């Protein structure tokens, strides 16, 4: 009974997370349709989606550091946050291809092979694809330990997405720097915790 109440609460919160996670996309779409996204609505829409993709990516990576630092355990919501990040990346790329390039795949190919900031964006996107595809119980069971190794690609995705974000502007952009520093902070907490764990492990076995 206790387990079923807990399960229901977690499922409900996950559902809430998925639905509220799409609010920024729907809201900016609505603003775009009503011509309220400023002088360059396509670019603004693309930027909003990219920014939320980055925010959700950071949020999914913040769950473990949050547990390490404060003891608050939100691991049950990591999959939802990670999938939201992926959904926003897909919408960000779709907006670029459909609204910006108008399905001009020749320009797309030229852009993603020649423009460095798009090469990094594409690398981040390609890292996230296998993670999204294997974010289900069946894959976790089938891949076993390899699932954890595969999901370390999220660090590569964050690094590539950070470079993409920083390079998206012609000059140093305070907002981008702030987000990237936050990402470096998250990776540092994980790194320190990993090295600390190894030290403790070595000490236990030495005794
Ligand atoms: C994990 C993958 C990705 C993330 C997290 C991401 C995120 C971002 C962010 C945060 C921005 C800057 C938004 C702002 O102005 O505040 C941006 C810009 C942009 N991104 Fe991405 N992106 C990703 C992948 C891609 C891919 C694969 C493409 C296209 C193939 C792409 C195309 C663009 C374009 C065209 C811009 C606008 C640059 C400009 O204004 O000239 N992104 N992206």
XYZ file of N, CA and C and ligand atoms in Angstrom, residues 43 46-47 50-51 53-54 89 92-93 96 108 112 117-118 121-122 124-125 128 161 164-165 168-169, ligand 1:
118
model
N 14.472 33.468 -35.398
C 15.705 33.361 -34.610
C 15.401 33.330 -33.110
N 14.059 29.897 -32.195
C 15.196 28.961 -32.222
C 16.040 29.116 -30.943
N 16.279 30.381 -30.553
C 17.107 30.658 -29.374
C 16.427 30.183 -28.093
N 16.734 26.473 -27.887
C 18.117 26.081 -27.586
C 18.458 26.326 -26.121
N 17.993 27.474 -25.625
C 18.276 27.830 -24.235
C 17.607 26.846 -23.264
N 16.792 23.789 -23.987
C 17.486 22.498 -24.141
C 18.687 22.475 -23.199
N 19.434 23.578 -23.206
C 20.628 23.660 -22.359
C 20.251 23.633 -20.880
N 16.061 19.871 -27.746
C 17.118 19.889 -28.771
C 16.494 19.557 -30.128
N 14.636 22.508 -31.325
C 15.610 23.555 -31.683
C 16.171 23.278 -33.084
N 16.560 22.037 -33.329
C 17.116 21.656 -34.634
C 16.016 21.725 -35.707
N 15.384 25.215 -36.737
C 16.477 25.688 -37.594
C 16.292 25.165 -39.027
N 22.084 22.918 -45.152
C 22.234 22.249 -43.850
C 23.530 21.452 -43.821
N 26.585 22.225 -41.272
C 27.030 21.333 -40.189
C 28.392 20.688 -40.459
N 30.613 26.207 -34.907
C 29.671 26.163 -33.790
C 28.554 25.147 -34.038
N 28.246 24.927 -35.337
C 27.222 23.924 -35.650
C 27.794 22.504 -35.591
N 27.419 21.702 -32.077
C 25.993 21.489 -31.777
C 25.565 20.109 -32.233
N 26.021 19.756 -33.448
C 25.660 18.461 -34.026
C 26.262 17.318 -33.195
N 26.922 17.382 -30.030
C 26.132 17.263 -28.791
C 24.826 16.515 -29.077
N 24.203 16.873 -30.195
C 22.936 16.239 -30.565
C 23.132 14.730 -30.776
N 23.383 12.798 -27.674
C 22.142 12.651 -26.907
C 21.190 11.605 -27.507
N 27.901 20.967 -26.239
C 26.808 21.961 -26.241
C 27.301 23.286 -25.654
N 29.234 25.019 -28.303
C 28.242 25.486 -29.284
C 27.576 26.782 -28.792
N 27.193 26.775 -27.524
C 26.518 27.931 -26.910
C 27.454 29.150 -26.915
N 27.975 30.535 -30.385
C 26.785 31.008 -31.115
C 26.759 32.535 -31.209
N 27.547 33.200 -30.343
C 27.587 34.663 -30.353
C 28.941 35.133 -30.877
C 22.625 19.437 -27.375
C 22.493 20.131 -28.490
C 22.259 21.617 -28.571
C 22.035 22.544 -27.574
C 21.929 22.317 -26.060
C 21.904 23.836 -28.221
C 21.709 25.029 -27.553
C 21.817 26.267 -28.138
C 21.839 27.527 -27.435
C 21.746 27.649 -25.908
C 21.937 28.510 -28.339
C 22.015 29.999 -28.053
C 20.622 30.507 -27.747
C 20.595 31.968 -27.317
O 20.744 32.834 -28.164
O 20.391 32.239 -26.131
C 21.968 27.903 -29.646
C 22.022 28.602 -30.859
C 21.870 28.001 -32.073
N 21.866 26.649 -32.329
Fe 21.930 25.167 -30.957
N 22.013 23.668 -29.579
C 22.232 22.337 -29.831
C 22.397 21.758 -31.067
C 22.200 22.400 -32.256
C 22.188 21.767 -33.556
C 22.377 20.271 -33.801
C 21.939 22.747 -34.469
C 21.782 22.671 -35.951
C 22.116 21.685 -36.712
C 21.826 24.009 -33.754
C 21.604 25.251 -34.332
C 21.681 26.459 -33.685
C 21.571 27.753 -34.330
C 21.388 28.005 -35.837
C 21.689 28.719 -33.320
C 21.577 30.244 -33.490
C 22.906 30.881 -33.743
C 22.764 32.296 -34.237
O 22.011 33.087 -33.669
O 23.421 32.620 -35.214
N 21.983 23.744 -32.406
N 21.898 26.552 -29.499
